[in-house]
XYZ file of C-alpha atoms in Angstrom:
623
model
C 111.347 -79.076 4.759
C 109.589 -76.561 7.055
C 111.451 -73.282 7.510
C 111.808 -73.808 11.273
C 113.672 -77.067 10.636
C 116.006 -75.425 8.113
C 116.919 -72.697 10.589
C 117.379 -75.174 13.444
C 119.732 -77.329 11.395
C 121.742 -74.317 10.222
C 122.202 -73.185 13.812
C 123.119 -76.629 15.155
C 125.267 -77.935 12.314
C 124.838 -80.813 9.884
C 126.492 -83.963 8.800
C 127.518 -85.792 11.971
C 126.470 -89.414 12.296
C 127.988 -89.704 15.774
C 125.667 -89.809 18.734
C 122.560 -90.605 16.690
C 121.435 -93.458 18.928
C 120.822 -91.346 22.091
C 118.901 -88.785 20.025
C 116.667 -91.469 18.517
C 116.125 -93.016 21.950
C 115.046 -89.593 23.237
C 112.536 -89.332 20.387
C 111.266 -92.794 21.291
C 110.539 -91.555 24.822
C 108.677 -88.537 23.457
C 106.513 -90.801 21.305
C 105.860 -93.158 24.221
C 104.573 -90.221 26.269
C 102.361 -89.013 23.349
C 104.349 -85.780 22.921
C 103.933 -86.025 19.187
C 104.618 -82.408 18.183
C 108.008 -82.414 19.915
C 108.838 -85.853 18.521
C 107.921 -84.816 14.972
C 110.079 -81.687 15.199
C 113.062 -83.663 16.491
C 112.648 -86.321 13.791
C 112.425 -83.650 11.089
C 115.669 -82.141 12.350
C 117.398 -85.512 12.542
C 116.222 -86.401 9.034
C 117.447 -83.067 7.677
C 120.753 -83.736 9.440
C 121.153 -86.974 7.475
C 120.169 -89.323 10.296
C 118.521 -92.594 9.331
C 115.099 -92.444 10.980
C 113.885 -95.986 11.851
C 110.534 -97.029 10.419
C 109.318 -98.182 13.840
C 109.487 -94.598 15.113
C 107.575 -93.242 12.129
C 104.954 -95.954 12.542
C 104.153 -94.660 16.044
C 103.071 -91.257 14.746
C 99.291 -90.947 14.097
C 98.569 -90.710 10.361
C 96.726 -87.384 10.712
C 99.928 -85.853 12.127
C 102.353 -87.664 9.849
C 100.695 -86.326 6.687
C 101.406 -82.773 7.871
C 105.163 -83.369 7.793
C 106.539 -83.714 4.241
C 109.987 -84.528 5.658
C 108.654 -87.595 7.477
C 106.344 -88.510 4.612
C 109.425 -88.685 2.396
C 111.341 -90.733 4.982
C 108.427 -93.155 5.383
C 108.086 -93.511 1.602
C 111.765 -94.488 1.444
C 111.233 -97.150 4.100
C 108.186 -98.552 2.315
C 110.100 -98.637 -0.978
C 112.865 -100.650 0.655
C 110.277 -103.083 2.015
C 108.649 -103.515 -1.398
C 105.361 -101.842 -0.407
C 105.457 -99.732 -3.535
C 101.791 -98.783 -3.868
C 101.722 -97.327 -0.356
C 105.153 -95.757 -0.852
C 103.821 -93.957 -3.929
C 100.956 -92.497 -1.896
C 103.325 -91.062 0.726
C 105.785 -89.804 -1.890
C 103.010 -87.994 -3.782
C 101.884 -86.312 -0.555
C 105.460 -85.228 0.181
C 105.871 -83.826 -3.352
C 102.616 -81.885 -3.086
C 103.401 -80.411 0.338
C 106.994 -79.429 -0.529
C 105.697 -77.736 -3.673
C 103.102 -75.775 -1.690
C 105.790 -74.660 0.761
C 108.106 -73.568 -2.056
C 111.001 -75.765 -0.854
C 112.674 -76.546 -4.161
C 115.493 -78.860 -3.013
C 113.203 -81.039 -0.895
C 110.583 -81.037 -3.659
C 113.142 -82.348 -6.151
C 114.372 -85.033 -3.749
C 110.814 -86.336 -3.319
C 110.243 -86.195 -7.082
C 113.391 -88.293 -7.536
C 112.007 -90.868 -5.086
C 108.638 -90.809 -6.855
C 110.317 -91.463 -10.235
C 112.101 -94.491 -8.747
C 108.820 -95.872 -7.396
C 107.042 -95.351 -10.740
C 109.846 -97.166 -12.580
C 109.783 -100.109 -10.197
C 106.019 -100.403 -10.537
C 106.415 -100.537 -14.306
C 104.704 -97.143 -14.711
C 107.304 -96.039 -17.230
C 105.390 -93.164 -18.796
C 104.812 -91.596 -15.360
C 108.483 -92.122 -14.461
C 109.578 -90.496 -17.722
C 107.466 -87.382 -17.079
C 109.020 -86.875 -13.633
C 112.559 -87.626 -14.855
C 112.304 -85.203 -17.782
C 111.124 -82.473 -15.428
C 113.985 -83.189 -13.026
C 116.512 -83.274 -15.868
C 115.375 -79.913 -17.231
C 115.320 -78.272 -13.798
C 118.725 -79.705 -12.948
C 120.254 -78.207 -16.115
C 118.992 -74.704 -15.369
C 119.366 -74.822 -11.576
C 120.362 -71.393 -10.277
C 121.366 -72.563 -6.818
C 123.343 -75.616 -7.843
C 122.419 -79.156 -8.735
C 120.662 -81.667 -6.496
C 122.436 -84.839 -5.361
C 119.154 -86.738 -5.155
C 118.222 -85.729 -8.702
C 121.630 -86.680 -10.092
C 121.398 -90.062 -8.359
C 117.942 -90.706 -9.857
C 119.140 -89.670 -13.323
C 122.200 -91.926 -12.997
C 120.030 -94.932 -12.171
C 117.037 -94.221 -14.425
C 118.398 -91.975 -17.154
C 118.109 -94.777 -19.714
C 114.314 -94.351 -19.543
C 114.539 -90.862 -21.053
C 117.339 -91.578 -23.513
C 120.306 -90.292 -21.492
C 123.618 -91.852 -22.462
C 124.545 -94.745 -20.209
C 128.198 -93.733 -20.490
C 127.349 -90.541 -18.550
C 125.856 -92.427 -15.601
C 129.217 -92.839 -13.821
C 129.750 -89.073 -14.067
C 126.337 -88.390 -12.500
C 127.036 -90.803 -9.662
C 130.337 -89.035 -8.913
C 128.671 -85.612 -9.020
C 125.964 -86.839 -6.635
C 128.605 -88.151 -4.216
C 130.436 -84.800 -4.227
C 127.230 -82.816 -3.694
C 126.156 -84.970 -0.759
C 129.608 -84.580 0.805
C 129.500 -80.782 0.387
C 126.058 -80.708 1.980
C 127.397 -82.642 4.977
C 125.356 -85.774 4.171
C 127.849 -88.663 4.607
C 125.154 -91.359 4.657
C 123.725 -90.201 1.324
C 127.247 -89.837 -0.120
C 128.048 -93.439 0.843
C 124.703 -94.628 -0.497
C 125.431 -92.956 -3.849
C 128.906 -94.533 -3.891
C 127.363 -97.951 -3.228
C 124.839 -97.437 -6.055
C 127.651 -96.453 -8.430
C 129.636 -99.602 -7.682
C 126.580 -101.860 -7.775
C 125.467 -100.463 -11.148
C 128.967 -100.766 -12.617
C 130.013 -104.123 -11.203
C 129.857 -105.819 -14.634
C 130.982 -102.866 -16.779
C 133.545 -100.730 -14.940
C 137.250 -101.273 -15.423
C 138.408 -103.666 -12.685
C 141.020 -101.258 -11.336
C 138.576 -98.350 -11.238
C 135.943 -100.514 -9.524
C 138.378 -101.769 -6.869
C 139.608 -98.227 -6.209
C 135.991 -97.159 -5.819
C 135.372 -99.919 -3.273
C 138.453 -98.874 -1.286
C 137.290 -95.255 -1.375
C 133.838 -96.291 -0.118
C 135.437 -98.175 2.784
C 137.421 -95.051 3.739
C 134.260 -92.942 3.628
C 132.397 -95.440 5.815
C 135.190 -95.689 8.383
C 135.601 -91.918 8.488
C 131.898 -91.282 9.098
C 131.238 -94.138 11.499
C 128.869 -95.870 9.076
C 130.876 -99.033 8.422
C 128.611 -101.307 10.462
C 125.475 -99.959 8.815
C 126.829 -100.717 5.321
C 128.372 -104.105 6.114
C 125.720 -106.106 4.262
C 125.930 -103.825 1.231
C 129.685 -104.316 1.092
C 129.096 -108.078 1.145
C 126.695 -107.740 -1.798
C 129.261 -105.714 -3.768
C 132.048 -108.226 -3.163
C 129.841 -111.179 -4.104
C 128.639 -109.429 -7.260
C 132.243 -108.658 -8.223
C 133.235 -112.312 -7.671
C 130.389 -113.388 -9.956
C 131.726 -111.102 -12.687
C 134.773 -113.321 -13.135
C 132.920 -116.535 -12.375
C 134.873 -117.008 -9.127
C 132.056 -119.036 -7.579
C 134.035 -120.763 -4.810
C 135.316 -117.399 -3.573
C 131.780 -115.991 -3.693
C 130.550 -118.800 -1.445
C 133.491 -118.275 0.919
C 132.574 -114.598 1.156
C 128.930 -115.390 1.849
C 129.788 -117.979 4.514
C 132.579 -115.988 6.122
C 130.726 -112.737 6.591
C 128.542 -113.768 9.512
C 128.771 -110.219 10.852
C 126.902 -108.851 7.829
C 123.234 -108.684 8.755
C 121.581 -109.335 5.404
C 118.294 -108.204 6.948
C 119.671 -104.666 6.677
C 119.461 -104.939 2.884
C 116.272 -103.828 1.219
C 114.273 -106.717 -0.171
C 115.519 -106.232 -3.744
C 119.216 -106.249 -2.837
C 118.646 -109.203 -0.497
C 117.046 -111.129 -3.382
C 119.955 -110.184 -5.672
C 122.410 -111.600 -3.136
C 120.307 -114.773 -2.930
C 120.489 -115.100 -6.700
C 124.289 -114.760 -6.676
C 124.599 -117.478 -4.027
C 122.174 -119.697 -5.962
C 124.274 -119.278 -9.134
C 127.478 -120.078 -7.272
C 126.061 -123.251 -5.727
C 124.549 -124.515 -8.964
C 127.720 -123.821 -10.929
C 129.936 -125.610 -8.415
C 127.685 -128.656 -8.184
C 126.554 -127.940 -4.631
C 123.085 -128.465 -3.220
C 121.053 -125.292 -3.702
C 117.698 -124.300 -2.241
C 115.685 -123.347 -5.312
C 112.363 -123.146 -3.479
C 112.970 -119.754 -1.864
C 113.096 -118.008 -5.223
C 109.404 -118.767 -5.704
C 108.727 -116.257 -2.926
C 109.918 -113.541 -5.306
C 106.783 -114.055 -7.364
C 104.857 -112.367 -4.554
C 106.811 -109.176 -5.354
C 105.346 -109.102 -8.855
C 104.402 -105.427 -8.496
C 108.133 -104.630 -8.658
C 109.396 -105.054 -12.221
C 112.938 -105.654 -10.975
C 111.784 -108.670 -8.967
C 110.272 -110.147 -12.136
C 113.704 -109.801 -13.740
C 115.422 -111.472 -10.789
C 112.849 -114.266 -10.695
C 113.252 -114.939 -14.425
C 117.061 -114.887 -14.106
C 116.885 -117.364 -11.227
C 114.579 -119.723 -13.123
C 116.858 -119.548 -16.166
C 119.858 -120.344 -13.962
C 118.057 -123.374 -12.505
C 117.052 -124.530 -15.995
C 120.637 -124.245 -17.209
C 121.919 -126.236 -14.246
C 119.301 -128.921 -14.841
C 120.095 -128.947 -18.592
C 116.388 -128.551 -19.201
C 116.297 -127.137 -22.726
C 112.540 -126.606 -22.759
C 112.583 -124.505 -19.599
C 115.803 -122.781 -20.680
C 114.155 -121.591 -23.898
C 111.061 -120.545 -22.002
C 112.835 -118.355 -19.437
C 115.183 -116.934 -22.052
C 112.084 -115.812 -23.970
C 110.605 -114.364 -20.793
C 113.683 -112.166 -20.289
C 113.409 -111.015 -23.892
C 109.766 -110.135 -23.261
C 110.668 -108.122 -20.162
C 113.368 -106.286 -22.102
C 110.882 -105.404 -24.828
C 108.662 -103.770 -22.202
C 111.248 -101.229 -21.163
C 114.448 -102.962 -20.140
C 116.044 -102.977 -16.717
C 118.694 -100.900 -14.952
C 122.186 -102.320 -14.456
C 123.266 -104.674 -13.030
C 120.138 -106.784 -13.720
C 120.459 -106.190 -17.442
C 124.102 -107.324 -17.507
C 123.350 -110.394 -15.424
C 120.415 -111.305 -17.667
C 122.510 -110.887 -20.825
C 125.196 -113.160 -19.390
C 122.612 -115.830 -18.594
C 120.996 -115.504 -22.015
C 124.364 -116.015 -23.709
C 124.893 -119.176 -21.645
C 121.408 -120.347 -22.590
C 122.031 -119.691 -26.281
C 125.236 -121.741 -26.186
C 123.520 -124.623 -24.400
C 120.574 -124.639 -26.794
C 122.888 -124.616 -29.824
C 124.935 -127.478 -28.395
C 121.812 -129.490 -27.708
C 120.436 -128.886 -31.187
C 123.686 -130.197 -32.641
C 123.176 -133.557 -30.968
C 120.925 -136.160 -32.466
C 118.145 -137.474 -30.281
C 119.464 -140.929 -31.092
C 122.570 -140.454 -28.957
C 120.604 -139.644 -25.833
C 120.807 -142.388 -23.257
C 117.069 -142.147 -22.547
C 114.068 -139.998 -23.325
C 112.476 -138.497 -20.202
C 108.865 -139.196 -19.298
C 106.000 -136.745 -19.136
C 103.758 -137.331 -16.134
C 100.021 -136.707 -15.904
C 98.573 -136.299 -12.403
C 95.356 -134.398 -13.186
C 92.408 -136.564 -14.201
C 94.236 -139.839 -13.697
C 97.830 -140.982 -13.483
C 100.058 -141.916 -16.399
C 103.437 -141.630 -18.126
C 104.027 -140.635 -21.750
C 106.974 -140.266 -24.116
C 107.312 -140.427 -27.903
C 104.663 -143.020 -28.719
C 104.872 -144.840 -25.396
C 102.262 -144.769 -22.645
C 102.261 -146.418 -19.227
C 99.056 -146.126 -17.222
C 99.720 -148.488 -14.346
C 102.700 -149.294 -12.150
C 102.605 -152.277 -9.804
C 103.728 -151.513 -6.250
C 104.515 -153.957 -3.467
C 104.196 -151.222 -0.846
C 101.640 -148.441 -0.766
C 104.130 -146.172 1.035
C 106.594 -146.503 -1.835
C 103.878 -145.371 -4.266
C 103.010 -142.479 -1.927
C 106.668 -141.417 -1.669
C 106.994 -141.551 -5.458
C 103.934 -139.302 -5.880
C 105.123 -136.961 -3.141
C 108.470 -136.406 -4.883
C 106.828 -135.870 -8.283
C 104.799 -133.013 -6.784
C 107.790 -131.257 -5.178
C 109.838 -128.500 -6.857
C 112.804 -130.175 -8.535
C 111.288 -133.581 -7.673
C 113.163 -133.495 -4.346
C 112.487 -133.095 -0.614
C 114.568 -133.125 2.589
C 114.680 -136.552 4.188
C 113.410 -135.215 7.521
C 110.391 -133.704 5.750
C 109.645 -137.056 4.134
C 109.941 -138.735 7.553
C 107.568 -136.249 9.146
C 104.885 -136.035 6.465
C 104.796 -139.601 5.166
C 106.031 -141.720 8.075
C 104.859 -139.656 11.058
C 108.274 -139.605 12.625
C 111.664 -137.953 12.896
C 114.337 -139.740 10.931
C 116.895 -138.553 13.499
C 115.109 -140.310 16.394
C 116.273 -143.747 15.392
C 116.807 -146.195 12.601
C 113.212 -147.359 12.180
C 111.874 -144.462 10.108
C 115.152 -144.087 8.227
C 115.054 -147.764 7.283
C 111.441 -147.428 6.085
C 112.491 -144.596 3.776
C 115.350 -146.609 2.283
C 113.077 -149.622 1.765
C 110.639 -147.414 -0.164
C 113.480 -145.874 -2.162
C 114.629 -149.357 -3.156
C 111.050 -150.274 -4.167
C 110.774 -147.112 -6.324
C 114.035 -147.988 -8.099
C 112.815 -151.493 -8.854
C 109.398 -150.386 -10.097
C 110.744 -147.478 -12.172
C 113.342 -149.721 -13.818
C 110.797 -152.469 -14.544
C 107.965 -150.336 -15.928
C 109.700 -147.113 -17.063
C 113.166 -148.320 -18.000
C 114.863 -145.916 -15.577
C 117.989 -146.801 -13.670
C 118.586 -145.144 -10.307
C 115.278 -143.294 -10.578
C 115.636 -142.032 -7.011
C 118.641 -141.266 -4.798
C 119.213 -140.182 -1.206
C 122.176 -137.857 -0.860
C 123.148 -135.118 1.615
C 119.850 -135.493 3.444
C 117.775 -135.032 0.269
C 115.523 -137.616 -1.392
C 115.452 -136.850 -5.128
C 113.935 -138.327 -8.269
C 116.115 -138.369 -11.361
C 115.479 -135.125 -13.252
C 116.798 -136.895 -16.352
C 113.944 -139.361 -16.045
C 111.108 -136.844 -15.864
C 110.994 -133.562 -17.753
C 107.334 -132.627 -17.335
C 104.688 -132.997 -14.642
C 101.352 -131.377 -15.400
C 100.945 -130.135 -11.811
C 104.318 -128.389 -12.025
C 103.312 -126.714 -15.275
C 99.947 -125.722 -13.783
C 101.594 -124.071 -10.772
C 104.053 -122.232 -12.992
C 101.317 -120.941 -15.298
C 99.283 -119.768 -12.309
C 102.166 -117.958 -10.642
C 103.505 -116.324 -13.800
C 99.944 -115.372 -14.781
C 99.402 -113.769 -11.369
C 102.683 -111.857 -11.738
C 101.689 -110.544 -15.155
C 98.215 -109.692 -13.863
C 99.733 -107.710 -11.005
C 102.095 -105.886 -13.375
C 99.247 -104.860 -15.684
C 99.871 -107.298 -18.554
C 96.310 -108.578 -18.325
C 96.003 -109.964 -21.866
C 99.039 -112.256 -21.569
C 98.056 -113.124 -17.992
C 94.613 -114.288 -19.142
C 96.172 -116.482 -21.834
C 98.319 -118.247 -19.246
C 95.413 -118.528 -16.799
C 93.195 -120.019 -19.495
C 95.888 -122.577 -20.323
C 96.242 -123.438 -16.630
C 92.485 -123.808 -16.104
C 92.337 -126.336 -18.950
C 95.045 -128.466 -17.304
C 93.245 -128.719 -13.969
C 91.394 -131.871 -12.936
C 90.998 -134.357 -10.109
C 94.454 -134.884 -8.627
C 95.792 -138.441 -8.747
C 93.712 -141.502 -7.865
C 90.861 -140.380 -5.631
C 91.324 -143.563 -3.611
C 94.729 -142.378 -2.412
C 94.247 -140.553 0.874
C 97.027 -138.803 2.755
C 97.062 -135.632 4.830
C 99.824 -134.043 2.750
C 97.995 -134.868 -0.475
C 94.753 -133.344 0.789
C 96.657 -130.117 1.487
C 97.991 -130.136 -2.083
C 94.488 -130.748 -3.441
C 93.129 -127.849 -1.377
C 95.905 -125.546 -2.531
C 95.367 -126.388 -6.194
C 91.603 -125.996 -5.779
C 92.170 -122.526 -4.326
C 94.433 -121.692 -7.288
C 91.779 -122.889 -9.728
C 89.029 -120.910 -8.039
C 91.154 -117.765 -8.211
C 91.773 -118.382 -11.926
C 88.075 -118.921 -12.682
C 87.165 -115.774 -10.773
C 89.578 -113.683 -12.855
C 88.577 -115.362 -16.104
C 84.915 -114.699 -15.352
C 85.580 -111.067 -14.435
C 87.481 -110.591 -17.700
C 84.793 -112.237 -19.849
C 81.933 -110.410 -18.140
C 83.770 -107.077 -18.301
C 84.306 -107.614 -22.039
C 80.583 -108.483 -22.452
C 81.493 -111.980 -23.594
C 78.524 -113.419 -21.731
C 78.614 -116.867 -23.419
C 82.198 -117.252 -22.271
C 81.284 -115.918 -18.821
C 78.526 -118.565 -18.522
C 80.955 -121.364 -19.397
C 83.438 -120.177 -16.778
C 80.682 -119.788 -14.177
C 79.587 -123.405 -14.746
C 83.150 -124.610 -14.171
C 83.319 -122.416 -11.061
C 80.177 -123.972 -9.579
C 81.403 -127.493 -10.398
C 84.616 -126.735 -8.553
C 83.032 -125.121 -5.469
C 79.316 -126.025 -5.433
C 78.736 -124.201 -2.144
C 80.258 -120.856 -3.134
C 77.686 -118.047 -3.290
C 79.927 -115.894 -5.470
C 80.016 -118.593 -8.167
C 76.201 -118.630 -8.316
C 76.179 -114.847 -8.578
C 78.490 -115.142 -11.600
C 76.171 -117.676 -13.272
C 73.024 -115.650 -12.564
C 74.530 -112.433 -13.929
C 75.841 -114.243 -17.028
C 72.548 -115.826 -18.096
C 70.660 -112.648 -17.133
C 72.812 -110.616 -19.553
C 72.154 -113.263 -22.225
C 68.443 -112.476 -21.916
C 67.532 -115.791 -20.242
C 65.822 -114.220 -17.265
C 63.726 -117.249 -16.334
C 66.887 -119.344 -16.172
C 68.492 -116.650 -14.030
C 65.545 -116.998 -11.616
C 66.018 -120.768 -11.569
C 69.652 -120.356 -10.656
C 68.625 -117.899 -7.955
C 66.307 -120.561 -6.556
C 69.233 -123.008 -6.421
C 71.294 -120.337 -4.697
C 68.583 -119.798 -2.080
C 68.337 -123.550 -1.423
C 72.116 -123.878 -1.152
C 72.463 -120.933 1.266
C 69.537 -122.161 3.384
C 70.652 -125.796 3.557
C 74.389 -125.210 3.950
C 74.622 -121.981 5.898
C 71.163 -121.271 7.307
C 71.038 -117.803 5.709
C 69.551 -116.163 2.635
C 71.610 -114.748 -0.243
C 72.134 -111.087 -1.076
C 68.644 -109.498 -1.373
C 69.975 -106.953 -3.864
C 70.381 -109.661 -6.464
C 66.795 -110.818 -5.953
C 65.565 -107.244 -6.394
C 67.429 -106.965 -9.689
C 65.873 -110.183 -10.964
C 62.303 -109.866 -9.681
C 61.900 -106.137 -9.250
């Protein structure tokens, strides 16, 4: 940090977390009155003093001034890391590292390097993380002025990447805690203690772990930080309950701790807590919301979120006794492990789930298919509608009520083949099932019709149930819907694409693109179904765009032409699709055909949009 800040902090003392709120409010007033230099100086001092500087204050500082303060750059990078904005966090961390190095501030430089290594690891940039960690490890061993708490904490969490013994991690955590306490940094000391307990929740001796939790509580109470760490304590207790499989107690903890603001957790720890609650509900037979875990796919840039997502999907597959999906997600975890592994406690959680999966798969393999009460149906929705299973095929079901058919289709297209009853009432019956009995009765009539039709044509008993406000198709009756597989392939492919595994991503995207077709009978019109069709069309267009980019970039122009044709068929009024076709045939040497396609593009743009296409493309073709 700048020399003036160091001197100011030395003169005014360090380590107190009391009275931080008035100081931060005073900084807020300085920022509101545009007194940025004074505000920056005060924030640098507060940060050096161990105060948690809110992101909303940092966001008010103009970028051209913020980049001049390595202390605040580091603080902002930490905030962005906690929010999952890793690419931007890396930019700020690199700037902080560079500036601290130029100023010759070794301790601050190492702290920012430790943060940078964490960001690299979470982005899956393992070689870059290893370079930084090796440098920090070497410098920490020969440090003349003592070791760095931030470096020890990074080595404790990421040391496995550079071959450090995992058994030494607990020692590094303890050393980091002591160093932070000596430096008068109670917040960092408590953070390191939390990280130690979180990393060791599945491996530490129970007595040692419980003593550590008690010690952390004493530290928090003594420093006035108890409220700030309330949600992290909840996470620790829930994780510890999951260790022994005490699922009912875990749910009691989660329900009873209304004072713990889970929003205070960073997005990764919040997702981990969600996963623990999901496991507890599924393993105690309670209704669990499995849809929210799909949001984790949007955090595909963070390798740890891919681990959590795969663990969650494996847990759902185990609960559903879906052997096909269980094998699939077990293999996905193995693939992630082969690409570098994960830090505890994700690794321990994943191993536990994989062992459960292995037992379930072995038990299933030991049973003959002949003893199964029924064989589930595979459902085709793209390019027509039909049901298939081991030599049987049903193409047409007879329905007395169109709404019953619509409800059946709606449920087939939902995750887990289920939807809340009030959502069904709103989307399919244009009403609120709580307003009266009319809509509710309509739903039950349709449910009864589905049961009758499914039993008559598909041999399924109780094909649909309404329980606890949820309308659900029997998961034992249907084990595959092509739309569900398509969505999964798209989302996993996008995750892999974002994490740099482009080759595997393209394989999944190619498989998905081949599944796509017209959704369900075209004669069936419903607002909700049109939204699904639009969403899937958008997915398909995104796939074709990436597949074309990959083929064109690899100079596979024949393949690029094929993809471009499919792109135009899908969205015949998309200028970008015509560009792809023109460039493909042009590279194949068919320049006259490229000009013909350009003519079609001109006509389309003129007739549909009243404009002309990009003149640069015309210049390339005609000179």
